[in-house]
Every structure is written in structure tokens, then in C-alpha cells.
PDB file of C-alpha atoms in Angstrom:
ATOM      1  CA  MET U  21      14.289   5.963 -25.929  1.00  0.00           C
ATOM      2  CA  ILE U  22      12.692   4.975 -22.621  1.00  0.00           C
ATOM      3  CA  ASP U  23      14.476   6.151 -19.464  1.00  0.00           C
ATOM      4  CA  SER U  24      16.153   3.226 -17.685  1.00  0.00           C
ATOM      5  CA  ASN U  25      14.781   4.538 -14.376  1.00  0.00           C
ATOM      6  CA  ALA U  26      11.297   3.573 -15.564  1.00  0.00           C
ATOM      7  CA  THR U  27      12.146  -0.131 -15.568  1.00  0.00           C
ATOM      8  CA  GLY U  28       9.941  -1.017 -12.609  1.00  0.00           C
ATOM      9  CA  SER U  29       6.949   0.843 -14.087  1.00  0.00           C
ATOM     10  CA  LEU U  30       7.250  -1.006 -17.376  1.00  0.00           C
ATOM     11  CA  ILE U  31       6.454  -4.425 -15.873  1.00  0.00           C
ATOM     12  CA  GLY U  32       2.835  -5.251 -16.704  1.00  0.00           C
ATOM     13  CA  ALA U  33       2.445  -2.270 -19.056  1.00  0.00           C
ATOM     14  CA  THR U  34       0.398  -2.754 -22.219  1.00  0.00           C
ATOM     15  CA  VAL U  35       2.421  -2.966 -25.446  1.00  0.00           C
ATOM     16  CA  LEU U  36       0.830  -1.407 -28.550  1.00  0.00           C
ATOM     17  CA  ASP U  37       1.944  -1.529 -32.180  1.00  0.00           C
ATOM     18  CA  PRO U  38       2.026   1.506 -34.521  1.00  0.00           C
ATOM     19  CA  ASN U  39      -1.657   0.940 -35.380  1.00  0.00           C
ATOM     20  CA  GLY U  40      -2.678   1.006 -31.744  1.00  0.00           C
ATOM     21  CA  ASP U  41      -3.385  -2.746 -31.656  1.00  0.00           C
ATOM     22  CA  LYS U  42      -2.595  -4.472 -28.366  1.00  0.00           C
ATOM     23  CA  ILE U  43       0.301  -6.939 -28.611  1.00  0.00           C
ATOM     24  CA  GLY U  44       0.364  -8.030 -24.959  1.00  0.00           C
ATOM     25  CA  LYS U  45       1.837  -7.020 -21.614  1.00  0.00           C
ATOM     26  CA  VAL U  46       5.471  -6.546 -20.594  1.00  0.00           C
ATOM     27  CA  GLY U  47       6.844  -9.513 -18.675  1.00  0.00           C
ATOM     28  CA  GLN U  48      10.571  -8.835 -18.247  1.00  0.00           C
ATOM     29  CA  ILE U  49      13.012  -6.090 -19.187  1.00  0.00           C
ATOM     30  CA  TYR U  50      16.495  -6.834 -20.543  1.00  0.00           C
ATOM     31  CA  VAL U  51      19.145  -4.101 -20.348  1.00  0.00           C
ATOM     32  CA  ASP U  52      22.415  -3.618 -22.168  1.00  0.00           C
ATOM     33  CA  PRO U  53      25.243  -4.759 -19.853  1.00  0.00           C
ATOM     34  CA  GLN U  54      27.572  -2.066 -21.242  1.00  0.00           C
ATOM     35  CA  ASP U  55      25.668   1.171 -20.661  1.00  0.00           C
ATOM     36  CA  GLY U  56      22.470  -0.029 -18.892  1.00  0.00           C
ATOM     37  CA  HIS U  57      19.994   1.243 -21.494  1.00  0.00           C
ATOM     38  CA  LEU U  58      16.782  -0.732 -21.987  1.00  0.00           C
ATOM     39  CA  GLU U  59      17.318  -3.131 -24.864  1.00  0.00           C
ATOM     40  CA  TRP U  60      14.585  -5.802 -24.997  1.00  0.00           C
ATOM     41  CA  ALA U  61      11.209  -6.516 -23.438  1.00  0.00           C
ATOM     42  CA  SER U  62       9.440  -9.857 -23.248  1.00  0.00           C
ATOM     43  CA  VAL U  63       5.763  -9.495 -24.173  1.00  0.00           C
ATOM     44  CA  SER U  64       3.050 -11.959 -23.140  1.00  0.00           C
ATOM     45  CA  THR U  65       1.157 -12.834 -26.326  1.00  0.00           C
ATOM     46  CA  GLY U  66      -1.118 -15.588 -27.591  1.00  0.00           C
ATOM     47  CA  LEU U  67      -4.375 -16.807 -26.075  1.00  0.00           C
ATOM     48  CA  PHE U  68      -4.558 -15.677 -22.430  1.00  0.00           C
ATOM     49  CA  GLY U  69      -0.912 -14.538 -22.643  1.00  0.00           C
ATOM     50  CA  THR U  70       0.484 -18.068 -22.690  1.00  0.00           C
ATOM     51  CA  SER U  71       3.356 -17.205 -25.077  1.00  0.00           C
ATOM     52  CA  GLU U  72       6.128 -14.622 -24.855  1.00  0.00           C
ATOM     53  CA  SER U  73       7.873 -12.765 -27.632  1.00  0.00           C
ATOM     54  CA  PHE U  74      10.744 -10.281 -27.515  1.00  0.00           C
ATOM     55  CA  VAL U  75      10.588  -6.775 -28.968  1.00  0.00           C
ATOM     56  CA  PRO U  76      13.339  -4.104 -29.096  1.00  0.00           C
ATOM     57  CA  LEU U  77      12.894  -1.061 -26.863  1.00  0.00           C
ATOM     58  CA  GLU U  78      15.399   1.111 -28.716  1.00  0.00           C
ATOM     59  CA  ASP U  79      12.697   3.089 -30.592  1.00  0.00           C
ATOM     60  CA  ALA U  80       9.877   2.490 -28.090  1.00  0.00           C
ATOM     61  CA  THR U  81       8.085   5.157 -26.046  1.00  0.00           C
ATOM     62  CA  PHE U  82       6.375   4.830 -22.682  1.00  0.00           C
ATOM     63  CA  ALA U  83       3.465   6.946 -21.448  1.00  0.00           C
ATOM     64  CA  GLY U  84       0.369   6.310 -19.384  1.00  0.00           C
ATOM     65  CA  GLU U  85       1.175   2.636 -18.662  1.00  0.00           C
ATOM     66  CA  GLN U  86       1.431   1.975 -22.404  1.00  0.00           C
ATOM     67  CA  VAL U  87       4.527   1.052 -24.373  1.00  0.00           C
ATOM     68  CA  HIS U  88       4.422   1.992 -28.052  1.00  0.00           C
ATOM     69  CA  VAL U  89       6.786   0.000 -30.264  1.00  0.00           C
ATOM     70  CA  SER U  90       7.561   0.463 -33.949  1.00  0.00           C
ATOM     71  CA  TYR U  91       6.745  -3.100 -35.022  1.00  0.00           C
ATOM     72  CA  ASP U  92       3.391  -4.568 -36.064  1.00  0.00           C
ATOM     73  CA  LYS U  93       1.549  -6.947 -33.761  1.00  0.00           C
ATOM     74  CA  ASP U  94       1.829 -10.007 -36.036  1.00  0.00           C
ATOM     75  CA  PHE U  95       5.521  -9.347 -36.654  1.00  0.00           C
ATOM     76  CA  VAL U  96       6.270  -9.328 -32.921  1.00  0.00           C
ATOM     77  CA  LYS U  97       4.256 -12.500 -32.329  1.00  0.00           C
ATOM     78  CA  ASP U  98       6.280 -14.295 -35.027  1.00  0.00           C
ATOM     79  CA  ALA U  99       9.626 -13.390 -33.453  1.00  0.00           C
ATOM     80  CA  PRO U 100      11.992 -16.287 -32.589  1.00  0.00           C
ATOM     81  CA  ARG U 101      10.795 -18.195 -29.522  1.00  0.00           C
ATOM     82  CA  ILE U 102      13.299 -17.716 -26.685  1.00  0.00           C
ATOM     83  CA  GLU U 103      12.594 -18.619 -23.084  1.00  0.00           C
ATOM     84  CA  PRO U 104      12.776 -15.434 -20.956  1.00  0.00           C
ATOM     85  CA  GLU U 105      15.007 -16.980 -18.304  1.00  0.00           C
ATOM     86  CA  GLY U 106      18.340 -15.359 -17.452  1.00  0.00           C
ATOM     87  CA  ALA U 107      20.603 -13.880 -20.086  1.00  0.00           C
ATOM     88  CA  PHE U 108      20.508 -14.444 -23.826  1.00  0.00           C
ATOM     89  CA  SER U 109      23.037 -16.757 -25.327  1.00  0.00           C
ATOM     90  CA  PRO U 110      24.992 -15.206 -28.219  1.00  0.00           C
ATOM     91  CA  GLU U 111      23.050 -17.428 -30.630  1.00  0.00           C
ATOM     92  CA  GLU U 112      19.681 -16.347 -29.226  1.00  0.00           C
ATOM     93  CA  GLU U 113      20.621 -12.700 -29.297  1.00  0.00           C
ATOM     94  CA  GLN U 114      21.843 -12.979 -32.879  1.00  0.00           C
ATOM     95  CA  GLN U 115      18.509 -14.561 -33.863  1.00  0.00           C
ATOM     96  CA  LEU U 116      16.624 -11.575 -32.464  1.00  0.00           C
ATOM     97  CA  TYR U 117      18.948  -9.024 -34.039  1.00  0.00           C
ATOM     98  CA  THR U 118      18.640 -10.733 -37.412  1.00  0.00           C
ATOM     99  CA  TYR U 119      14.847 -11.000 -37.181  1.00  0.00           C
ATOM    100  CA  TYR U 120      14.442  -7.306 -36.363  1.00  0.00           C
ATOM    101  CA  SER U 121      17.049  -6.310 -39.004  1.00  0.00           C
ATOM    102  CA  ARG U 122      19.374  -4.755 -36.453  1.00  0.00           C
ATOM    103  CA  ASP U 123      23.146  -4.772 -36.591  1.00  0.00           C
ATOM    104  CA  TYR U 124      24.675  -7.372 -34.317  1.00  0.00           C
ATOM    105  CA  SER U 125      28.305  -7.084 -33.267  1.00  0.00           C
ATOM    106  CA  PRO U 126      29.431  -9.676 -30.697  1.00  0.00           C
ATOM    107  CA  ALA U 127      32.723  -7.842 -30.220  1.00  0.00           C
ATOM    108  CA  ALA U 128      30.890  -4.669 -29.321  1.00  0.00           C
ATOM    109  CA  GLN U 129      28.783  -6.528 -26.793  1.00  0.00           C
ATOM    110  CA  SER U 130      31.558  -8.445 -25.005  1.00  0.00           C
ATOM    111  CA  ASN U 131      34.276 -10.934 -25.791  1.00  0.00           C
ATOM    112  CA  ASP U 132      33.868 -12.576 -22.397  1.00  0.00           C
ATOM    113  CA  THR U 133      30.700 -14.600 -22.661  1.00  0.00           C
ATOM    114  CA  GLU U 134      30.728 -15.734 -19.022  1.00  0.00           C
ATOM    115  CA  SER U 135      31.282 -12.229 -17.707  1.00  0.00           C
ATOM    116  CA  ARG U 136      28.677 -10.789 -20.008  1.00  0.00           C
ATOM    117  CA  THR U 137      26.109 -13.381 -18.977  1.00  0.00           C
ATOM    118  CA  THR U 138      26.609 -12.662 -15.299  1.00  0.00           C
ATOM    119  CA  ASP U 139      26.343  -8.913 -15.744  1.00  0.00           C
ATOM    120  CA  ALA U 140      23.362  -9.186 -18.022  1.00  0.00           C
ATOM    121  CA  THR U 141      21.578 -11.504 -15.657  1.00  0.00           C
ATOM    122  CA  VAL U 142      21.935  -9.022 -12.818  1.00  0.00           C
ATOM    123  CA  GLY U 143      20.710  -6.249 -15.043  1.00  0.00           C
ATOM    124  CA  HIS U 144      17.740  -8.295 -16.202  1.00  0.00           C
ATOM    125  CA  ASP U 145      16.250  -8.509 -12.708  1.00  0.00           C
ATOM    126  CA  THR U 146      14.106  -5.385 -12.572  1.00  0.00           C
ATOM    127  CA  SER U 147      14.463  -5.240  -8.776  1.00  0.00           C
ATOM    128  CA  GLY U 148      18.227  -5.789  -8.794  1.00  0.00           C
ATOM    129  CA  PRO U 149      21.104  -3.272  -8.720  1.00  0.00           C
ATOM    130  CA  ASN U 150      19.353  -1.050 -11.259  1.00  0.00           C
ATOM    131  CA  THR U 151      16.698  -0.219  -8.649  1.00  0.00           C
ATOM    132  CA  ASP U 152      17.296  -0.998  -4.971  1.00  0.00           C
ATOM    133  CA  SER U 153      18.533  -3.774  -2.704  1.00  0.00           C
ATOM    134  CA  ALA U 154      15.283  -5.731  -2.790  1.00  0.00           C
ATOM    135  CA  MET U 155      14.535  -8.650  -5.095  1.00  0.00           C
ATOM    136  CA  THR U 156      11.156  -9.149  -6.689  1.00  0.00           C
ATOM    137  CA  ARG U 157       9.681 -12.641  -6.676  1.00  0.00           C
ATOM    138  CA  SER U 158       7.221 -13.273  -9.479  1.00  0.00           C
ATOM    139  CA  GLU U 159       4.940 -16.133 -10.397  1.00  0.00           C
ATOM    140  CA  GLU U 160       2.681 -16.993 -13.274  1.00  0.00           C
ATOM    141  CA  GLN U 161      -1.056 -16.883 -12.717  1.00  0.00           C
ATOM    142  CA  LEU U 162      -3.451 -18.933 -14.781  1.00  0.00           C
ATOM    143  CA  HIS U 163      -6.214 -16.939 -16.465  1.00  0.00           C
ATOM    144  CA  VAL U 164      -8.851 -19.085 -18.158  1.00  0.00           C
ATOM    145  CA  GLY U 165     -11.592 -17.773 -20.399  1.00  0.00           C
ATOM    146  CA  THR U 166     -13.729 -18.930 -23.279  1.00  0.00           C
ATOM    147  CA  GLU U 167     -14.030 -18.080 -26.940  1.00  0.00           C
ATOM    148  CA  GLN U 168     -16.873 -18.855 -29.293  1.00  0.00           C
ATOM    149  CA  VAL U 169     -16.022 -20.978 -32.306  1.00  0.00           C
ATOM    150  CA  GLN U 170     -18.152 -22.542 -35.007  1.00  0.00           C
ATOM    151  CA  THR U 171     -18.563 -26.285 -34.536  1.00  0.00           C
ATOM    152  CA  GLY U 172     -21.045 -27.125 -37.264  1.00  0.00           C
ATOM    153  CA  ARG U 173     -24.276 -26.233 -39.035  1.00  0.00           C
ATOM    154  CA  ALA U 174     -27.793 -27.603 -38.953  1.00  0.00           C
ATOM    155  CA  ARG U 175     -30.297 -27.098 -41.758  1.00  0.00           C
ATOM    156  CA  LEU U 176     -33.824 -28.163 -42.599  1.00  0.00           C
ATOM    157  CA  ARG U 177     -34.343 -29.998 -45.888  1.00  0.00           C
ATOM    158  CA  LYS U 178     -37.709 -31.123 -47.245  1.00  0.00           C
ATOM    159  CA  TYR U 179     -38.041 -34.043 -49.623  1.00  0.00           C
ATOM    160  CA  VAL U 180     -40.886 -36.219 -50.942  1.00  0.00           C
ATOM    161  CA  VAL U 181     -41.376 -39.881 -50.078  1.00  0.00           C
ATOM    162  CA  THR U 182     -44.112 -42.211 -51.388  1.00  0.00           C
ATOM    163  CA  GLU U 183     -45.786 -44.721 -49.155  1.00  0.00           C
ATOM    164  CA  GLU U 184     -48.680 -47.121 -49.731  1.00  0.00           C
ATOM    165  CA  GLN U 185     -51.799 -46.761 -47.613  1.00  0.00           C
ATOM    166  CA  ASN U 186     -54.393 -49.540 -47.288  1.00  0.00           C
ATOM    167  CA  VAL U 187     -57.902 -48.374 -46.490  1.00  0.00           C
ATOM    168  CA  THR U 188     -60.982 -50.652 -46.211  1.00  0.00           C
ATOM    169  CA  VAL U 189     -64.098 -49.051 -47.734  1.00  0.00           C
ATOM    170  CA  PRO U 190     -67.579 -50.667 -47.453  1.00  0.00           C
ATOM    171  CA  VAL U 191     -69.401 -50.789 -50.833  1.00  0.00           C
ATOM    172  CA  THR U 192     -72.898 -52.092 -51.677  1.00  0.00           C
ATOM    173  CA  HIS U 193     -74.475 -53.576 -54.816  1.00  0.00           C
ATOM    174  CA  GLU U 194     -77.893 -54.844 -55.788  1.00  0.00           C
ATOM    175  CA  GLU U 195     -78.710 -58.468 -56.648  1.00  0.00           C
ATOM    176  CA  VAL U 196     -81.916 -60.010 -58.076  1.00  0.00           C
ATOM    177  CA  ARG U 197     -83.974 -62.140 -55.742  1.00  0.00           C
ATOM    178  CA  LEU U 198     -86.997 -64.105 -56.937  1.00  0.00           C
ATOM    179  CA  GLU U 199     -89.949 -63.945 -54.584  1.00  0.00           C
ATOM    180  CA  ARG U 200     -93.083 -66.109 -54.874  1.00  0.00           C
ATOM    181  CA  GLU U 201     -96.323 -65.353 -53.029  1.00  0.00           C
ATOM    182  CA  PRO U 202     -99.686 -67.196 -53.163  1.00  0.00           C
ATOM    183  CA  ILE U 203    -102.880 -65.540 -54.478  1.00  0.00           C
ATOM    184  CA  THR U 204    -104.858 -64.133 -51.637  1.00  0.00           C
ATOM    185  CA  ASP U 205    -107.789 -61.834 -51.275  1.00  0.00           C
ATOM    186  CA  ALA U 206    -105.283 -58.995 -50.788  1.00  0.00           C
ATOM    187  CA  ASN U 207    -103.484 -59.406 -54.121  1.00  0.00           C
ATOM    188  CA  ALA U 208    -106.165 -61.120 -56.237  1.00  0.00           C
ATOM    189  CA  ALA U 209    -107.152 -57.907 -57.984  1.00  0.00           C
ATOM    190  CA  ASP U 210    -103.600 -57.243 -59.158  1.00  0.00           C
ATOM    191  CA  ALA U 211    -103.043 -60.853 -60.170  1.00  0.00           C
ATOM    192  CA  LEU U 212    -106.211 -61.086 -62.318  1.00  0.00           C
ATOM    193  CA  SER U 213    -105.952 -57.645 -63.977  1.00  0.00           C
ATOM    194  CA  GLY U 214    -104.205 -58.950 -67.095  1.00  0.00           C
ATOM    195  CA  PRO U 215    -105.094 -61.498 -69.779  1.00  0.00           C
ATOM    196  CA  ASP U 216    -105.533 -65.071 -68.770  1.00  0.00           C
ATOM    197  CA  ILE U 217    -102.703 -66.366 -70.926  1.00  0.00           C
ATOM    198  CA  SER U 218     -99.949 -64.070 -72.260  1.00  0.00           C
ATOM    199  CA  GLU U 219     -96.195 -63.557 -72.679  1.00  0.00           C
ATOM    200  CA  GLU U 220     -94.460 -60.722 -70.781  1.00  0.00           C
ATOM    201  CA  GLU U 221     -91.098 -59.388 -69.729  1.00  0.00           C
ATOM    202  CA  HIS U 222     -90.305 -57.430 -66.565  1.00  0.00           C
ATOM    203  CA  GLU U 223     -86.966 -55.623 -66.091  1.00  0.00           C
ATOM    204  CA  VAL U 224     -85.294 -54.095 -63.073  1.00  0.00           C
ATOM    205  CA  VAL U 225     -82.093 -51.991 -62.983  1.00  0.00           C
ATOM    206  CA  LEU U 226     -79.301 -53.236 -60.732  1.00  0.00           C
ATOM    207  CA  THR U 227     -76.806 -50.756 -59.173  1.00  0.00           C
ATOM    208  CA  GLU U 228     -73.594 -51.000 -57.188  1.00  0.00           C
ATOM    209  CA  GLU U 229     -71.171 -48.658 -55.428  1.00  0.00           C
ATOM    210  CA  ARG U 230     -67.675 -48.262 -56.745  1.00  0.00           C
ATOM    211  CA  VAL U 231     -64.667 -46.831 -54.857  1.00  0.00           C
ATOM    212  CA  VAL U 232     -63.587 -43.368 -55.979  1.00  0.00           C
ATOM    213  CA  VAL U 233     -60.112 -42.158 -54.835  1.00  0.00           C
ATOM    214  CA  GLU U 234     -59.133 -38.509 -54.670  1.00  0.00           C
ATOM    215  CA  LYS U 235     -56.002 -36.905 -53.118  1.00  0.00           C
ATOM    216  CA  GLU U 236     -55.898 -33.556 -51.431  1.00  0.00           C
ATOM    217  CA  THR U 237     -52.770 -31.720 -50.186  1.00  0.00           C
ATOM    218  CA  VAL U 238     -53.243 -30.228 -46.742  1.00  0.00           C
ATOM    219  CA  PRO U 239     -50.725 -28.657 -44.303  1.00  0.00           C
ATOM    220  CA  VAL U 240     -50.182 -30.840 -41.229  1.00  0.00           C
ATOM    221  CA  GLU U 241     -47.421 -29.134 -39.166  1.00  0.00           C
ATOM    222  CA  ARG U 242     -44.676 -26.512 -39.095  1.00  0.00           C
ATOM    223  CA  VAL U 243     -41.076 -27.481 -38.382  1.00  0.00           C
ATOM    224  CA  LYS U 244     -38.411 -24.889 -37.574  1.00  0.00           C
ATOM    225  CA  LEU U 245     -34.842 -24.743 -36.225  1.00  0.00           C
ATOM    226  CA  ASP U 246     -34.090 -23.367 -32.788  1.00  0.00           C
ATOM    227  CA  LYS U 247     -30.959 -23.238 -30.612  1.00  0.00           C
ATOM    228  CA  GLU U 248     -30.486 -23.729 -26.908  1.00  0.00           C
ATOM    229  CA  ARG U 249     -27.400 -23.239 -24.767  1.00  0.00           C
ATOM    230  CA  VAL U 250     -26.115 -26.224 -22.836  1.00  0.00           C
ATOM    231  CA  THR U 251     -23.512 -25.579 -20.133  1.00  0.00           C
ATOM    232  CA  GLU U 252     -21.035 -28.257 -19.184  1.00  0.00           C
ATOM    233  CA  GLN U 253     -17.971 -28.241 -16.961  1.00  0.00           C
ATOM    234  CA  GLN U 254     -14.553 -28.764 -18.545  1.00  0.00           C
ATOM    235  CA  LYS U 255     -11.307 -29.108 -16.605  1.00  0.00           C
ATOM    236  CA  VAL U 256      -8.242 -27.204 -17.839  1.00  0.00           C
ATOM    237  CA  SER U 257      -4.732 -28.168 -16.768  1.00  0.00           C
ATOM    238  CA  GLU U 258      -1.714 -25.973 -17.414  1.00  0.00           C
ATOM    239  CA  ASN U 259       1.768 -25.632 -15.928  1.00  0.00           C
ATOM    240  CA  VAL U 260       2.601 -22.305 -14.291  1.00  0.00           C
ATOM    241  CA  ARG U 261       6.007 -21.132 -13.157  1.00  0.00           C
ATOM    242  CA  LYS U 262       6.940 -19.243 -10.035  1.00  0.00           C
ATOM    243  CA  GLU U 263      10.145 -17.913  -8.612  1.00  0.00           C
ATOM    244  CA  GLU U 264      11.538 -18.851  -5.234  1.00  0.00           C
ATOM    245  CA  ILE U 265      14.155 -16.912  -3.294  1.00  0.00           C
ATOM    246  CA  GLU U 266      16.796 -18.620  -1.179  1.00  0.00           C
ATOM    247  CA  LEU U 267      18.542 -16.961   1.725  1.00  0.00           C
ATOM    248  CA  ASP U 268      22.082 -18.244   2.131  1.00  0.00           C
ATOM    249  CA  THR U 269      23.436 -17.509   5.605  1.00  0.00           C
ATOM    250  CA  ASP U 270      26.731 -19.081   6.707  1.00  0.00           C
ATOM    251  CA  GLY U 271      26.184 -22.054   4.467  1.00  0.00           C
ATOM    252  CA  ARG U 272      22.588 -22.630   5.586  1.00  0.00           C
ATOM    253  CA  ASP U 273      19.898 -22.327   2.905  1.00  0.00           C
ATOM    254  CA  THR U 274      16.490 -20.955   3.821  1.00  0.00           C
ATOM    255  CA  THR U 275      13.806 -20.991   1.133  1.00  0.00           C
ATOM    256  CA  THR U 276      11.385 -18.093   1.124  1.00  0.00           C
ATOM    257  CA  ARG U 277       8.084 -18.360  -0.705  1.00  0.00           C
TER     258      ARG U 277
END
């Protein structure tokens, strides 16, 4: 059991479960109004400590700014949600006792709910009568960070498409043309080399070009995936609580911040 004189040192201490996993940090300490022993601690849990759960201190130990409790991290985080403001109501306290499988006896606590609430509230203030005459004013501070989450995937996929290409290719072919030339001194020998009257045939071979199509597969480019980081500014809004202390002197209220 943790010594009740260590109440002030417990605030802000790190709470660990039996496996050494961090549950959160101590926010407030609740004491038993009957004998003053430390009974409950509120622990800041969740992302950036935005939630608070209650854990019993009956079997807890405190050393080196660390509080070791006998309950697993997930079990503590799933405890009934109770706002850590003032004293527990009997219903809230019964919820916690039931959740942690502890015996709850309202008669043993107090039959006078109003009296018990007042006493417990005084005892809950870690700078109240259990310590000295001063009162501690606390406020919530907003701590904002980032976490990396998966938003999607990108992948390369290759598939085949067929498209029609129109290409104009020049082609040539031969045609027969009949040429006539008169007999001259230059060609007379060739013209008179044969018989005077005869029958003959002359033949020439005609050619033409035809289009031949061939396809060849060649690499044209490489495509790959790459990532780049883009930084943008996002505004975060959250409500934070703070305590204020009023000084009441002869009926005049003075607010201290």
C-alpha cells in the first residue's frame, strides 16, 4: 500500500501495468474519507492523454516516479467513464467496485451521503488538509502530435491495348510505253540488220513494289512508383479545463488566476 504522505509526489507519476506497459499519468488522487488511505487514482489515457480512467491504489506500489498497479493496461482503459470532478456518487463508486471485482459496502463507507461527499471532496484535493494550508490550482494543457496511418495504396498495372496506325508508303511499278523513232543514219544499221519482211515478238518484264509489314517489339520507357512527402497545415480545436480559485473576504469575492 502506498503511504498517504506521498500523495503530492504521485501527481504526474507514470502508471505501469504488471507487464511494464505504460497506462498513462496520474491526474488526481482520491482518498478514503474514513481512514485517509489512498483509494483511487485517475489516470490520463487515450491519444495524448485526452481520456481518464480510474484504477484502485490498494495493491499499488510507488517508486522512482512510477506507480505499479496490478491491472492490465487495456483493462484499466475500459473502466467505467467517470468525470474526475469532486467526490464519487454512490452509484459511480459502486460501478468502479463492481468493475474491479472489489467488495462494496455503502454502510461501511458512510450512511450520510452529504457528509461523506464533503469529507471526500476535501480529501481529494491533494493540496488540502492532507498536506498543508495551500491549495493547488491545476489546468489542462493541450499536447498535439501526429501519428502515421495508412490511407491507401498505389500500384502499377500493365495491360495491352490495340490501336490502328495509318502510314503512307510510296511504292513504284513499271508500265509499258510505246516509243516510235524515225530511221536515221545513227540507227539505220540496227534497223536493217534483220530480214526485210518477217514476224517477231518482243517481251519485257514489268515489276512493281508491294508493301511488306513487319512488327518488332522494342522497349520505349521505364515507369516506376515513387513517394514524396507533402506538408500541409491543419488546425486542431479542443476544449481544455482549468481551475480557478476564489478568495472570499467579508462577502467580497476575488478571483485569482
